[in-house]
Tab-separated table of C-alpha atoms in Angstrom:
chain	number	residue	atom	x	y	z
A	1	MET	CA	-10.609	-6.428	-19.346
A	2	THR	CA	-7.658	-5.621	-16.628
A	3	GLU	CA	-5.701	-8.879	-15.964
A	4	TYR	CA	-4.244	-8.655	-12.352
A	5	THR	CA	-1.544	-10.113	-11.111
A	6	THR	CA	-1.267	-12.435	-7.196
A	7	VAL	CA	0.791	-10.030	-4.227
A	8	SER	CA	1.971	-12.088	-0.855
A	9	ILE	CA	2.003	-11.136	2.246
A	10	PRO	CA	2.105	-12.791	5.338
A	11	LYS	CA	-0.990	-14.016	7.509
A	12	ASP	CA	-0.794	-11.630	10.566
A	13	LEU	CA	-0.227	-8.570	8.277
A	14	GLY	CA	-3.455	-9.431	6.284
A	15	ASP	CA	-5.543	-9.752	10.010
A	16	ARG	CA	-4.570	-6.270	10.950
A	17	VAL	CA	-4.792	-4.986	7.626
A	18	GLU	CA	-8.783	-6.458	7.865
A	19	GLU	CA	-9.364	-4.765	11.274
A	20	THR	CA	-7.803	-1.586	9.748
A	21	ILE	CA	-10.157	-0.875	7.174
A	22	GLU	CA	-13.038	-2.492	9.476
A	23	GLY	CA	-15.408	0.530	8.842
A	24	THR	CA	-13.524	2.271	5.645
A	25	SER	CA	-14.266	2.737	2.378
A	26	PHE	CA	-11.700	0.271	1.439
A	27	SER	CA	-13.468	-3.417	1.855
A	28	SER	CA	-10.681	-5.630	1.358
A	29	THR	CA	-7.100	-6.643	1.864
A	30	SER	CA	-6.653	-5.797	-2.221
A	31	ASP	CA	-8.739	-2.935	-2.494
A	32	LEU	CA	-6.277	-0.873	0.078
A	33	VAL	CA	-2.786	-2.490	-1.581
A	34	ARG	CA	-4.041	-1.123	-4.703
A	35	PHE	CA	-4.961	2.260	-3.007
A	36	LEU	CA	-1.710	2.150	-1.698
A	37	LEU	CA	0.091	0.832	-4.171
A	38	ARG	CA	-1.377	3.151	-6.681
A	39	SER	CA	-0.872	7.027	-4.123
A	40	ILE	CA	3.103	5.385	-4.418
A	41	VAL	CA	3.283	5.738	-8.511
A	42	ILE	CA	1.649	8.369	-9.009
A	43	GLN	CA	3.600	10.127	-6.306
A	44	HIS	CA	6.738	8.431	-8.732
A	45	GLN	CA	4.912	9.247	-11.912
A	46	ARG	CA	4.416	13.290	-10.792
A	47	GLN	CA	7.817	13.600	-9.520
A	48	GLY	CA	10.060	12.132	-11.883
A	49	GLU	CA	12.436	9.617	-9.718
A	50	LEU	CA	11.662	8.822	-5.796
A	51	THR	CA	14.651	9.432	-4.254
A	52	GLU	CA	16.248	7.283	-1.990
A	53	ALA	CA	14.779	9.510	1.062
A	54	GLU	CA	11.407	9.643	-0.419
A	55	PHE	CA	11.348	5.766	-1.005
A	56	ALA	CA	12.203	5.908	2.387
A	57	GLU	CA	9.717	8.481	4.024
A	58	ILE	CA	7.048	5.741	2.507
A	59	ALA	CA	8.212	2.930	3.944
A	60	ASP	CA	7.925	4.481	6.915
A	61	GLN	CA	5.064	5.527	6.524
A	62	LEU	CA	3.590	2.537	5.410
A	63	GLU	CA	5.341	0.454	8.816
A	64	ASP	CA	4.198	3.593	10.960
A	65	LEU	CA	0.428	2.092	9.119
A	66	GLY	CA	1.439	-1.405	10.241
A	67	TYR	CA	2.099	-2.792	6.292
A	68	LEU	CA	5.014	-2.943	7.049
A	69	ASN	CA	7.989	-4.556	9.212
């Protein structure tokens, strides 16, 4: 059985995510966050350690999508 933990995001960001996922295959904010985190972790595991520049690029992309402030 999978155990879960809680991640908190600001309400306004959660609202923006809900608007963003309308009409997509993501059924909830949690689904999208799991997808994004898995993507980052998989990329990290494939490449070894993420460089600071790679991490900054990922953060910039997430910010451009509205997931980070």
